[in-house]
Tab-separated table of C-alpha atoms in Angstrom:
chain	number	residue	atom	x	y	z
A	53	MET	CA	11.955	24.806	-7.635
A	54	VAL	CA	14.367	22.722	-9.665
A	55	VAL	CA	18.055	23.473	-9.150
A	56	TRP	CA	19.263	22.582	-12.615
A	57	SER	CA	22.939	22.962	-11.750
A	58	ARG	CA	22.458	20.209	-9.181
A	59	ILE	CA	20.785	18.003	-11.806
A	60	ARG	CA	23.832	18.370	-14.011
A	61	LYS	CA	26.059	17.114	-11.238
A	62	ASP	CA	24.214	13.791	-11.335
A	63	PHE	CA	25.865	13.150	-14.724
A	64	PRO	CA	29.572	12.721	-13.955
A	65	VAL	CA	30.637	12.494	-17.607
A	66	LEU	CA	29.668	16.163	-18.044
A	67	ASN	CA	31.853	17.249	-15.177
A	68	GLU	CA	35.036	15.699	-16.567
A	69	LEU	CA	37.317	16.798	-19.373
A	70	TYR	CA	37.535	14.439	-22.343
A	71	GLU	CA	40.842	14.609	-24.215
A	72	GLY	CA	41.397	17.886	-22.368
A	73	LYS	CA	38.138	19.466	-23.554
A	74	SER	CA	34.739	20.145	-21.993
A	75	LEU	CA	31.960	17.986	-23.315
A	76	ILE	CA	28.751	19.467	-24.653
A	77	TYR	CA	26.434	16.539	-25.148
A	78	PHE	CA	23.880	17.279	-27.873
A	79	ASP	CA	23.023	13.690	-28.786
A	80	SER	CA	20.264	12.853	-26.342
A	81	ALA	CA	17.813	12.012	-29.097
A	82	CYS	CA	20.035	9.019	-29.739
A	83	MET	CA	20.956	8.199	-26.170
A	84	ALA	CA	20.388	10.139	-22.981
A	85	LEU	CA	23.127	10.218	-20.379
A	86	LYS	CA	22.537	8.294	-17.169
A	87	PRO	CA	22.363	9.913	-13.734
A	88	VAL	CA	24.061	8.336	-10.769
A	89	GLN	CA	20.678	7.298	-9.331
A	90	VAL	CA	20.087	4.985	-12.293
A	91	TRP	CA	23.344	3.133	-12.120
A	92	GLU	CA	23.085	2.875	-8.361
A	93	ALA	CA	19.753	1.095	-8.780
A	94	MET	CA	21.331	-1.258	-11.274
A	95	GLU	CA	24.345	-1.741	-9.066
A	96	TYR	CA	22.025	-2.834	-6.267
A	97	TYR	CA	20.739	-5.658	-8.446
A	98	TYR	CA	24.172	-6.765	-9.620
A	99	LYS	CA	25.801	-6.411	-6.221
A	100	TYR	CA	23.146	-7.735	-3.855
A	101	LEU	CA	20.720	-9.802	-5.934
A	102	GLY	CA	21.922	-11.124	-9.265
A	103	ALA	CA	19.200	-13.753	-9.290
A	104	CYS	CA	16.315	-14.817	-11.525
A	105	GLY	CA	13.071	-12.884	-11.376
A	106	GLY	CA	9.941	-13.507	-13.358
A	107	ALA	CA	6.645	-15.269	-13.120
A	108	GLY	CA	7.091	-17.950	-10.460
A	109	ARG	CA	10.613	-18.934	-11.417
A	110	SER	CA	13.008	-18.889	-8.458
A	111	THR	CA	11.180	-18.758	-5.158
A	112	HIS	CA	14.219	-18.320	-2.949
A	113	SER	CA	14.878	-15.015	-1.161
A	114	LEU	CA	16.971	-13.400	-3.862
A	115	GLY	CA	14.520	-14.488	-6.562
A	116	ILE	CA	11.581	-13.107	-4.628
A	117	GLU	CA	13.254	-9.738	-4.060
A	118	THR	CA	14.239	-9.550	-7.730
A	119	SER	CA	10.653	-10.267	-8.783
A	120	LEU	CA	9.243	-7.755	-6.314
A	121	LEU	CA	11.609	-4.987	-7.389
A	122	THR	CA	11.115	-5.570	-11.100
A	123	GLU	CA	7.339	-5.592	-10.682
A	124	GLU	CA	7.668	-2.382	-8.665
A	125	ALA	CA	9.661	-0.913	-11.562
A	126	ARG	CA	6.929	-2.038	-13.967
A	127	GLN	CA	4.423	-0.152	-11.809
A	128	LYS	CA	6.621	2.943	-11.934
A	129	LEU	CA	6.612	2.823	-15.727
A	130	ALA	CA	2.831	2.404	-15.683
A	131	SER	CA	2.484	5.485	-13.473
A	132	PHE	CA	4.919	7.414	-15.655
A	133	ILE	CA	2.572	7.176	-18.644
A	134	ASN	CA	-0.644	6.848	-16.591
A	135	ALA	CA	-1.485	3.326	-17.753
A	136	LYS	CA	-4.464	1.750	-16.007
A	137	SER	CA	-2.436	-1.173	-14.718
A	138	SER	CA	1.132	-2.450	-14.655
A	139	ASN	CA	-0.223	-5.444	-16.605
A	140	GLU	CA	-0.351	-3.072	-19.576
A	141	ILE	CA	3.426	-2.585	-19.481
A	142	VAL	CA	5.580	-5.044	-21.427
A	143	TRP	CA	9.347	-4.912	-20.983
A	144	THR	CA	11.216	-4.791	-24.266
A	145	ARG	CA	14.746	-4.022	-25.355
A	146	ASN	CA	13.741	-0.721	-26.968
A	147	ALA	CA	10.955	1.022	-28.889
A	148	THR	CA	11.960	-0.896	-32.007
A	149	GLU	CA	11.218	-4.198	-30.352
A	150	GLY	CA	7.879	-2.875	-29.099
A	151	LEU	CA	6.872	-1.902	-32.625
A	152	ASN	CA	8.014	-5.262	-33.941
A	153	ILE	CA	5.908	-7.036	-31.330
A	154	VAL	CA	2.796	-5.111	-32.321
A	155	ALA	CA	3.391	-5.590	-36.052
A	156	ALA	CA	4.367	-9.251	-35.890
A	157	THR	CA	1.507	-10.310	-33.635
A	158	LEU	CA	-1.175	-8.098	-35.172
A	159	PRO	CA	-4.190	-10.063	-36.335
A	160	ILE	CA	-4.709	-8.604	-39.799
A	161	LYS	CA	-6.558	-9.920	-42.843
A	162	LYS	CA	-5.472	-9.683	-46.441
A	163	ASP	CA	-8.133	-7.115	-47.321
A	164	GLU	CA	-7.186	-4.858	-44.408
A	165	ASN	CA	-4.549	-2.141	-44.382
A	166	VAL	CA	-2.026	-0.379	-42.175
A	167	VAL	CA	-1.588	3.385	-42.272
A	168	THR	CA	1.737	4.976	-41.453
A	169	THR	CA	3.645	8.093	-42.499
A	170	SER	CA	6.708	9.021	-44.521
A	171	LEU	CA	8.212	10.627	-41.410
A	172	GLU	CA	8.446	7.408	-39.421
A	173	HIS	CA	11.686	6.159	-38.028
A	174	HIS	CA	12.468	2.944	-39.921
A	175	SER	CA	11.438	1.139	-36.745
A	176	GLY	CA	7.908	2.490	-37.059
A	177	MET	CA	7.587	1.661	-40.733
A	178	LEU	CA	9.553	-1.484	-41.549
A	179	PRO	CA	7.884	-3.859	-39.064
A	180	PHE	CA	4.552	-3.016	-40.695
A	181	PHE	CA	6.031	-3.106	-44.194
A	182	LYS	CA	7.243	-6.633	-43.415
A	183	LYS	CA	3.904	-7.629	-41.918
A	184	CYS	CA	2.012	-6.381	-44.970
A	185	GLN	CA	4.405	-8.195	-47.290
A	186	GLU	CA	3.818	-11.416	-45.383
A	187	THR	CA	0.046	-11.106	-45.159
A	188	GLY	CA	-0.734	-9.444	-48.477
A	189	SER	CA	-2.393	-6.540	-46.683
A	190	GLU	CA	-1.780	-3.010	-47.858
A	191	LEU	CA	0.617	-0.472	-46.357
A	192	ARG	CA	-0.603	3.061	-46.907
A	193	ILE	CA	1.804	5.962	-46.451
A	194	VAL	CA	0.612	9.396	-45.383
A	195	ASN	CA	3.109	11.903	-46.761
A	196	ALA	CA	4.295	14.336	-44.145
A	197	LYS	CA	4.178	17.936	-45.304
A	198	PRO	CA	7.527	19.281	-46.561
A	199	ASP	CA	8.119	20.955	-43.195
A	200	GLY	CA	7.555	17.622	-41.486
A	201	THR	CA	4.168	18.447	-40.028
A	202	PHE	CA	1.390	15.884	-40.088
A	203	ASP	CA	-0.879	16.069	-43.147
A	204	LEU	CA	-4.388	15.708	-41.745
A	205	THR	CA	-6.016	15.800	-45.187
A	206	ASP	CA	-3.834	13.038	-46.576
A	207	PHE	CA	-4.402	11.018	-43.408
A	208	GLU	CA	-8.163	11.260	-43.747
A	209	GLU	CA	-7.857	10.181	-47.377
A	210	LYS	CA	-5.694	7.164	-46.588
A	211	ILE	CA	-7.598	5.782	-43.601
A	212	ASP	CA	-10.816	3.814	-44.094
A	213	ASP	CA	-12.915	1.182	-42.341
A	214	LYS	CA	-10.487	-1.519	-43.472
A	215	THR	CA	-7.597	0.103	-41.614
A	216	LYS	CA	-6.437	-2.235	-38.869
A	217	ILE	CA	-3.835	-0.010	-37.278
A	218	VAL	CA	-2.231	3.409	-37.617
A	219	SER	CA	1.475	3.589	-36.750
A	220	PHE	CA	2.946	7.034	-36.332
A	221	VAL	CA	5.718	8.900	-34.581
A	222	HIS	CA	4.533	11.323	-31.889
A	223	ALA	CA	7.735	13.413	-31.940
A	224	SER	CA	10.010	12.979	-34.931
A	225	ASN	CA	13.666	12.186	-34.281
A	226	LEU	CA	14.548	13.966	-37.555
A	227	THR	CA	12.409	17.099	-37.777
A	228	GLY	CA	11.282	17.296	-34.162
A	229	THR	CA	7.703	17.635	-35.358
A	230	ILE	CA	5.020	16.872	-32.797
A	231	ALA	CA	2.086	15.016	-34.361
A	232	PRO	CA	-1.529	15.744	-33.295
A	233	LEU	CA	-1.971	12.480	-31.424
A	234	GLU	CA	-5.440	13.144	-30.001
A	235	TYR	CA	-6.801	13.936	-33.428
A	236	ILE	CA	-5.170	10.893	-35.026
A	237	VAL	CA	-6.575	8.621	-32.323
A	238	LYS	CA	-10.049	10.135	-32.705
A	239	ILE	CA	-10.147	9.666	-36.490
A	240	ALA	CA	-8.623	6.180	-36.261
A	241	HIS	CA	-11.156	5.057	-33.685
A	242	GLU	CA	-14.012	6.414	-35.786
A	243	HIS	CA	-12.858	3.930	-38.427
A	244	GLY	CA	-12.424	1.122	-35.904
A	245	ALA	CA	-8.623	1.186	-36.286
A	246	TRP	CA	-6.076	0.776	-33.527
A	247	VAL	CA	-3.280	3.280	-33.016
A	248	VAL	CA	0.325	2.649	-32.049
A	249	SER	CA	2.401	5.715	-31.231
A	250	ASP	CA	6.179	5.839	-31.231
A	251	GLU	CA	6.966	7.779	-28.067
A	252	ALA	CA	10.729	7.322	-28.136
A	253	GLN	CA	11.327	11.064	-28.565
A	254	TYR	CA	8.196	12.406	-26.880
A	255	ALA	CA	7.867	10.600	-23.561
A	256	PRO	CA	11.324	11.500	-22.179
A	257	HIS	CA	10.546	15.197	-22.602
A	258	ASN	CA	6.814	15.589	-22.005
A	259	LYS	CA	4.050	14.261	-19.808
A	260	LEU	CA	2.519	11.336	-21.663
A	261	ASP	CA	-0.947	10.304	-20.525
A	262	VAL	CA	-1.940	7.242	-22.517
A	263	ARG	CA	-5.363	7.043	-20.896
A	264	LYS	CA	-6.253	10.651	-21.602
A	265	LEU	CA	-5.017	10.299	-25.171
A	266	ASP	CA	-6.832	6.971	-25.520
A	267	VAL	CA	-3.965	5.592	-27.608
A	268	ASP	CA	-4.077	1.792	-27.993
A	269	PHE	CA	-0.356	1.013	-27.997
A	270	SER	CA	2.722	3.130	-27.318
A	271	VAL	CA	6.398	2.300	-27.357
A	272	LEU	CA	9.226	3.906	-25.405
A	273	SER	CA	12.979	3.575	-25.335
A	274	VAL	CA	13.948	4.022	-21.713
A	275	HIS	CA	17.556	4.707	-22.721
A	276	LYS	CA	16.373	8.050	-24.153
A	277	ALA	CA	14.826	8.879	-20.770
A	278	CYS	CA	17.985	8.639	-18.642
A	279	GLY	CA	17.476	4.904	-18.298
A	280	PRO	CA	19.845	2.040	-19.025
A	281	THR	CA	20.622	0.850	-22.517
A	282	GLY	CA	18.655	-2.065	-23.875
A	283	VAL	CA	15.455	-1.350	-21.965
A	284	GLY	CA	12.183	-0.278	-23.518
A	285	VAL	CA	8.509	-0.515	-22.873
A	286	LEU	CA	5.495	-1.483	-24.913
A	287	TYR	CA	2.265	-0.116	-23.515
A	288	GLY	CA	-0.994	-1.649	-24.693
A	289	LYS	CA	-4.565	-1.557	-23.505
A	290	TYR	CA	-4.907	-4.844	-21.694
A	291	GLU	CA	-7.781	-6.185	-23.769
A	292	LEU	CA	-5.807	-5.441	-26.951
A	293	LEU	CA	-2.610	-7.031	-25.663
A	294	GLU	CA	-4.749	-10.112	-25.122
A	295	LYS	CA	-5.801	-10.034	-28.783
A	296	LEU	CA	-2.244	-9.930	-30.092
A	297	GLY	CA	-0.619	-13.225	-31.002
A	298	MET	CA	2.599	-14.609	-29.564
A	299	PHE	CA	5.999	-13.120	-30.365
A	300	LEU	CA	9.051	-14.844	-28.889
A	301	VAL	CA	8.160	-18.119	-27.212
A	302	GLY	CA	9.999	-20.268	-24.719
A	303	GLY	CA	10.488	-20.014	-20.991
A	304	ASP	CA	8.585	-17.510	-18.860
A	305	VAL	CA	5.696	-17.063	-21.323
A	306	ILE	CA	3.869	-20.283	-20.536
A	307	GLU	CA	1.499	-21.547	-17.911
A	308	ASP	CA	2.017	-25.146	-19.028
A	309	VAL	CA	3.209	-27.193	-21.970
A	310	VAL	CA	1.210	-30.378	-22.032
A	311	TYR	CA	2.542	-33.404	-23.848
A	312	LYS	CA	-0.282	-35.739	-24.724
A	313	ASP	CA	-0.659	-38.429	-27.377
A	314	GLY	CA	2.630	-37.362	-28.939
A	315	LYS	CA	1.505	-33.752	-29.259
A	316	ILE	CA	2.703	-30.527	-27.623
A	317	ILE	CA	-0.063	-28.286	-26.277
A	318	PRO	CA	1.302	-24.980	-24.920
A	319	LYS	CA	-0.847	-22.796	-22.708
A	320	TYR	CA	0.466	-19.259	-22.641
A	321	LEU	CA	0.423	-16.735	-19.802
A	322	PRO	CA	-1.704	-13.596	-20.099
A	323	PRO	CA	-0.151	-10.159	-20.817
A	324	PRO	CA	2.308	-8.765	-20.073
A	325	HIS	CA	4.211	-12.011	-19.411
A	326	LYS	CA	3.178	-13.615	-22.703
A	327	PHE	CA	5.548	-11.171	-24.443
A	328	GLU	CA	8.512	-11.584	-22.117
A	329	ALA	CA	10.193	-14.821	-23.140
A	330	GLY	CA	13.293	-16.019	-21.338
A	331	LEU	CA	15.286	-14.439	-18.559
A	332	GLN	CA	15.053	-10.679	-18.603
A	333	ASN	CA	17.247	-7.633	-18.047
A	334	TYR	CA	16.416	-7.356	-14.316
A	335	GLY	CA	19.163	-4.856	-13.560
A	336	GLY	CA	17.936	-2.756	-16.464
A	337	MET	CA	14.368	-2.840	-15.180
A	338	LEU	CA	15.492	-1.493	-11.810
A	339	GLY	CA	17.457	1.193	-13.638
A	340	ALA	CA	14.372	2.025	-15.698
A	341	GLY	CA	12.307	2.455	-12.552
A	342	ALA	CA	14.978	4.733	-11.101
A	343	ALA	CA	15.068	6.738	-14.341
A	344	VAL	CA	11.358	7.549	-14.334
A	345	ASP	CA	11.534	8.291	-10.598
A	346	TYR	CA	14.317	10.722	-11.411
A	347	LEU	CA	12.389	12.446	-14.199
A	348	GLN	CA	9.186	12.639	-12.189
A	349	LYS	CA	11.018	14.149	-9.259
A	350	ILE	CA	12.172	16.945	-11.547
A	351	GLY	CA	8.677	17.120	-13.016
A	352	MET	CA	7.812	16.522	-16.666
A	353	ASP	CA	6.218	19.973	-16.905
A	354	ASN	CA	9.424	21.569	-15.642
A	355	ILE	CA	11.440	19.587	-18.156
A	356	HIS	CA	9.138	20.551	-20.996
A	357	LYS	CA	9.139	24.242	-20.048
A	358	ARG	CA	12.914	24.432	-19.810
A	359	GLU	CA	13.413	22.564	-23.065
A	360	GLN	CA	11.006	24.862	-24.892
A	361	THR	CA	13.122	27.871	-23.870
A	362	PHE	CA	16.325	26.140	-24.954
A	363	SER	CA	14.785	24.720	-28.085
A	364	ARG	CA	13.623	28.170	-29.145
A	365	ARG	CA	17.069	29.695	-28.709
A	366	LEU	CA	18.738	26.793	-30.507
A	367	LEU	CA	16.347	26.851	-33.452
A	368	GLU	CA	16.280	30.636	-33.816
A	369	GLY	CA	20.049	30.847	-33.383
A	370	VAL	CA	20.676	28.385	-36.214
A	371	LEU	CA	18.111	30.094	-38.454
A	372	GLU	CA	19.540	33.585	-37.773
A	373	LEU	CA	22.845	32.562	-39.318
A	374	GLU	CA	20.982	32.053	-42.640
A	375	LYS	CA	23.654	29.570	-43.730
A	376	PHE	CA	21.876	26.375	-42.782
A	377	GLU	CA	18.801	24.568	-43.931
A	378	VAL	CA	16.791	23.357	-40.947
A	379	LEU	CA	14.518	20.365	-41.380
A	380	GLY	CA	11.110	20.605	-39.788
A	381	PRO	CA	8.738	23.396	-38.806
A	382	LEU	CA	10.227	26.788	-38.038
A	383	ASP	CA	7.976	27.389	-35.040
A	384	TYR	CA	9.665	26.055	-31.911
A	385	LYS	CA	6.281	25.312	-30.319
A	386	GLN	CA	5.646	22.635	-32.957
A	387	ARG	CA	8.914	20.870	-32.229
A	388	ALA	CA	10.757	18.653	-29.824
A	389	ALA	CA	14.091	19.863	-28.445
A	390	LEU	CA	16.212	19.023	-31.452
A	391	VAL	CA	17.411	20.707	-34.621
A	392	SER	CA	18.575	18.855	-37.730
A	393	PHE	CA	20.479	21.101	-40.105
A	394	ARG	CA	22.850	21.132	-43.060
A	395	PRO	CA	24.815	23.841	-44.854
A	396	LYS	CA	22.778	25.517	-47.598
A	397	SER	CA	25.767	25.652	-49.894
A	398	GLY	CA	29.126	24.001	-50.273
A	399	SER	CA	30.173	20.506	-51.003
A	400	MET	CA	30.687	19.262	-47.508
A	401	ASN	CA	29.457	15.883	-46.364
A	402	HIS	CA	27.309	15.921	-43.218
A	403	ASN	CA	29.794	13.682	-41.439
A	404	ASP	CA	32.396	16.457	-41.789
A	405	VAL	CA	30.137	18.952	-40.028
A	406	THR	CA	29.650	16.652	-37.065
A	407	GLU	CA	33.305	15.679	-36.979
A	408	TYR	CA	34.328	19.350	-36.985
A	409	PHE	CA	32.379	19.991	-33.786
A	410	ASN	CA	33.668	16.779	-32.252
A	411	GLU	CA	37.332	17.379	-33.017
A	412	MET	CA	38.197	20.864	-34.219
A	413	LEU	CA	37.069	23.270	-31.481
A	414	PRO	CA	39.810	24.469	-29.145
A	415	HIS	CA	38.051	24.064	-25.789
A	416	ASN	CA	34.976	21.925	-26.337
A	417	LYS	CA	33.816	18.752	-27.931
A	418	ILE	CA	30.238	19.267	-29.098
A	419	LEU	CA	28.821	15.800	-29.575
A	420	MET	CA	26.064	15.522	-32.165
A	421	ARG	CA	24.874	12.888	-34.576
A	422	SER	CA	25.118	13.005	-38.327
A	423	GLY	CA	23.432	10.951	-40.988
A	424	ASN	CA	19.867	10.275	-41.940
A	425	MET	CA	18.546	9.353	-38.495
A	426	CYS	CA	16.846	6.198	-39.824
A	427	VAL	CA	14.230	8.345	-41.564
A	428	HIS	CA	15.306	7.879	-45.163
A	429	PRO	CA	11.826	7.939	-46.774
A	430	PHE	CA	11.057	11.494	-45.659
A	431	GLN	CA	14.421	12.721	-46.914
A	432	TYR	CA	13.803	11.160	-50.322
A	433	GLN	CA	10.346	12.768	-50.271
A	434	ILE	CA	11.784	16.269	-49.820
A	435	GLY	CA	14.410	15.774	-52.517
A	436	MET	CA	17.422	14.698	-50.494
A	437	SER	CA	19.226	11.499	-51.410
A	438	PRO	CA	20.743	9.490	-48.579
A	439	ALA	CA	22.193	7.141	-51.213
A	440	GLN	CA	24.094	10.066	-52.771
A	441	GLY	CA	25.470	11.171	-49.409
A	442	ASP	CA	22.864	13.767	-48.407
A	443	GLY	CA	22.297	13.952	-44.684
A	444	VAL	CA	22.070	16.242	-41.701
A	445	THR	CA	23.707	17.036	-38.409
A	446	ARG	CA	21.370	16.840	-35.428
A	447	ALA	CA	21.706	18.738	-32.162
A	448	SER	CA	19.370	17.383	-29.499
A	449	LEU	CA	18.917	18.600	-25.942
A	450	TYR	CA	17.972	17.243	-22.561
A	451	ILE	CA	17.747	18.085	-18.878
A	452	TYR	CA	21.487	18.424	-18.280
A	453	ASN	CA	22.124	20.962	-21.037
A	454	THR	CA	22.514	24.648	-20.271
A	455	MET	CA	21.867	27.887	-22.113
A	456	GLU	CA	25.591	28.557	-21.916
A	457	GLU	CA	26.234	25.388	-23.915
A	458	ILE	CA	23.760	26.504	-26.560
A	459	GLU	CA	25.513	29.861	-26.825
A	460	ILE	CA	28.920	28.156	-27.158
A	461	PHE	CA	27.474	25.985	-29.914
A	462	LEU	CA	25.900	28.912	-31.765
A	463	THR	CA	29.126	30.915	-31.636
A	464	ALA	CA	31.051	27.901	-32.929
A	465	LEU	CA	28.454	27.384	-35.647
A	466	GLU	CA	28.750	31.025	-36.709
A	467	ASN	CA	32.535	30.676	-36.972
A	468	PHE	CA	32.086	27.440	-38.879
A	469	ALA	CA	29.706	29.151	-41.306
A	470	LYS	CA	32.258	31.918	-41.930
A	471	ALA	CA	35.007	29.368	-42.478
A	472	ILE	CA	33.118	27.431	-45.127
A	473	ASP	CA	31.629	30.505	-46.841
B	138	MET	CA	38.600	-6.568	-35.753
B	139	SER	CA	35.148	-7.605	-36.971
B	140	ASP	CA	34.787	-8.616	-40.577
B	141	PHE	CA	32.395	-5.719	-41.071
B	142	LYS	CA	34.853	-3.145	-39.802
B	143	GLU	CA	37.745	-4.786	-41.628
B	144	ARG	CA	35.851	-4.556	-44.897
B	145	ASN	CA	35.229	-0.846	-44.375
B	146	VAL	CA	38.921	-0.282	-43.691
B	147	GLN	CA	39.689	-2.095	-46.956
B	148	CYS	CA	37.020	0.018	-48.649
B	149	ILE	CA	38.805	3.224	-47.625
B	150	LEU	CA	42.191	1.890	-48.707
B	151	GLU	CA	40.886	0.884	-52.139
B	152	ILE	CA	39.216	4.270	-52.620
B	153	LEU	CA	42.342	6.171	-51.605
B	154	LYS	CA	44.438	4.042	-53.951
B	155	LYS	CA	42.201	5.283	-56.749
B	156	LYS	CA	42.081	8.912	-55.612
B	157	ASN	CA	44.621	10.233	-53.150
B	158	PRO	CA	43.914	12.499	-51.371
B	159	ALA	CA	40.109	12.492	-51.311
B	160	THR	CA	37.518	14.494	-49.384
B	161	THR	CA	34.854	12.807	-47.291
B	162	LYS	CA	32.287	13.626	-49.935
B	163	GLU	CA	34.440	12.052	-52.648
B	164	ILE	CA	34.967	8.950	-50.539
B	165	MET	CA	31.234	8.619	-49.967
B	166	ALA	CA	30.581	8.969	-53.698
B	167	MET	CA	33.177	6.310	-54.562
B	168	ARG	CA	31.748	3.663	-52.227
B	169	ASP	CA	29.675	2.332	-55.104
B	170	LEU	CA	32.895	1.255	-56.869
B	171	PHE	CA	33.533	-1.342	-54.166
B	172	PRO	CA	30.124	-2.639	-53.144
B	173	ASP	CA	31.547	-5.829	-51.640
B	174	LEU	CA	33.829	-3.905	-49.316
B	175	CYS	CA	31.977	-0.699	-48.497
B	176	ALA	CA	29.302	-1.851	-46.103
B	177	GLY	CA	26.894	-0.168	-43.718
B	178	CYS	CA	24.208	2.464	-43.811
B	179	SER	CA	24.193	5.007	-46.620
B	180	SER	CA	24.712	7.781	-44.068
B	181	GLY	CA	28.363	6.745	-43.999
B	182	GLY	CA	29.055	6.566	-40.271
B	183	ASP	CA	30.809	3.218	-40.634
B	184	VAL	CA	33.084	4.615	-43.310
B	185	ILE	CA	34.037	7.544	-41.066
B	186	LEU	CA	34.874	5.184	-38.221
B	187	ALA	CA	37.052	3.145	-40.558
B	188	VAL	CA	38.984	6.109	-41.918
B	189	LYS	CA	39.480	7.502	-38.404
B	190	GLN	CA	40.990	4.185	-37.410
B	191	LEU	CA	43.446	4.456	-40.288
B	192	VAL	CA	44.383	7.943	-39.072
B	193	GLU	CA	45.051	6.565	-35.593
B	194	GLU	CA	47.253	3.871	-37.119
B	195	GLY	CA	49.241	6.497	-39.014
B	196	ILE	CA	48.244	5.073	-42.393
B	197	VAL	CA	46.023	7.998	-43.379
B	198	GLN	CA	46.479	11.691	-42.673
B	199	ARG	CA	43.535	14.028	-42.146
B	200	LYS	CA	43.440	17.702	-43.121
B	201	TRP	CA	40.656	20.255	-42.581
B	202	MET	CA	39.918	22.006	-45.873
B	203	ALA	CA	37.205	24.431	-44.687
B	204	GLU	CA	34.574	24.585	-47.422
B	205	GLU	CA	35.330	21.063	-48.666
B	206	GLY	CA	35.400	19.517	-45.222
B	207	PHE	CA	38.033	16.927	-44.375
B	208	GLU	CA	40.576	15.606	-46.852
B	209	TRP	CA	42.079	12.159	-46.287
B	210	LYS	CA	45.479	11.201	-47.624
B	211	LEU	CA	46.905	7.696	-47.800
B	212	LEU	CA	50.491	7.859	-46.530
B	213	SER	CA	51.472	4.256	-47.003
B	214	ASP	CA	49.789	1.144	-48.308
B	215	PRO	CA	49.767	-1.350	-45.405
B	216	ALA	CA	49.607	-4.230	-47.906
B	217	LYS	CA	53.060	-3.373	-49.222
C-alpha cells in the first residue's frame, strides 16, 4: 500500500511556506517537482564522480563508473517503457529534441507525406512542418474534434500509402485528451507508415508499454516525471533508429574519422550513440534513473488510479461552478490529470486568473500556468485567438497533490467566480 | 537585464504612457502598437513578468479590479 503522505514528504518545497503561504503546486504538466531521491542521485555524480562517461572516452576509474551508472540509468528507462533493449533509448534534452531528431533525420521523399494533428504541442508539429518545407513533402493535419478528442474518420481520410510517419500526442497538454494509440498504430502500419508518439504528458502518469503498443518512436520529457530538468528520452525500434540519418555530429558519435587523399571519411557509431554527440548530462541521466525507480516503486497503476480520482473531482468541481469553459472532453476517463479553463464571461485576460491564484489568496499560493500551452493551432481551430489575447489557465496534478488541495482550489475558484460575476 | 526583458519593460512603459492606468487585457491588446519592443509569445507571459518587475521597482502600481482583472498604473516615468 502506498503511503501518499510519505511521498509528499520527499518534496521539501511543498513542506515549506513561500512568502508566508502554503504552496499548492498545480503546474506539473509543465514541470514536475523533484523528490529527494533524484537530487541525491545527481549529487552522487557531482560529488563523487564528475568525470566523462560515454562510449570508450575516459577509461580511468571515475570515467568507468560514470559510464556504468549512466548505462544502468539507460536500462532503467528502457524497463520503464518496456523497450526491448537499452540500445533503443536515446538520451535527449527533452521530448522536443526527440521529436526534432526524428523529423530532421527522417528519410522522406518529395511525394511522401507526414500526418499530424491540430492538437499537437508545437514541438510535435513544427519539426515536421520544417521537414516538409525543406523536402517538399506534404504535411497533413488531422483536425481534432472540438472537444479535443481524436477524429478517427479524418485520420483515415488523411493517411494513405504515401504516409511516411504519423506524429501525434498521446495525452494532450492542453485538453488532457488521451488519443487511441493502439488504433492509430494499427492503421498507420497497415499503410506502411511509422508512428511517433509524444509521451511527455502520458508516460509520467500511466504505464507505457512501447512493445505492446508497437509504436515505432516515442519521446519523453523526464522532467515531467520527477526527473531533472534538461533530460529526455527518444525511444525507437532499433532497426528504425538505424534507418534514421545523423542529427548532431561531432565527438562521441563516431567510430572513426579517416583522413585519406585529402578527404574526410566519418564512420558513425550505431544507435543509440549515433544520436548523442558531445559530452552528455551524466548527472541528469543518474537523476533520470532515480526518477523512474521512484515512480516504479510507487507503481504506475497506483499513480494512475489516484490521479483518476483526483482528476474527476477537479474536472467536475470546475464544471459544477458553471462559470468556466473547460477545454477538452467532459468525461474524466478520457483525460489526463489536468484541466484547462477560462471564464465564460468577463473581460479578464487569462494571465490575471493565474496571477490571482498565485498572489491574491490569503493562505495559499496556487501555482498554475496560463497561456496557450504551445498548442495554438487547436485554439484557432475552436475559435479562440491567441494573437488577440485568448488563453486558458491550466491546473495539472501529480503524485504529491492531495484531495485537500483540490478542495482548497475549488473553494477559491468559487469565490473567484463570485467576485468577477 | 537581458535585451529581451529590457524591451518588454520598455513595452509596458510605452503602453502605460499612452493609457494610464490600463488593465492586463488592454495592455495585451496594445502590444501591437510597439512591435519592436513587445516581444515574446502571444500568450503574454513575458509581458506579465516585465510589468511585475516594474511593480517591484515601485514604478508601477497594481490594483485588483475583480471582473476586469488587474489594473496597472504608471506612477513615475523612469526616463524623466
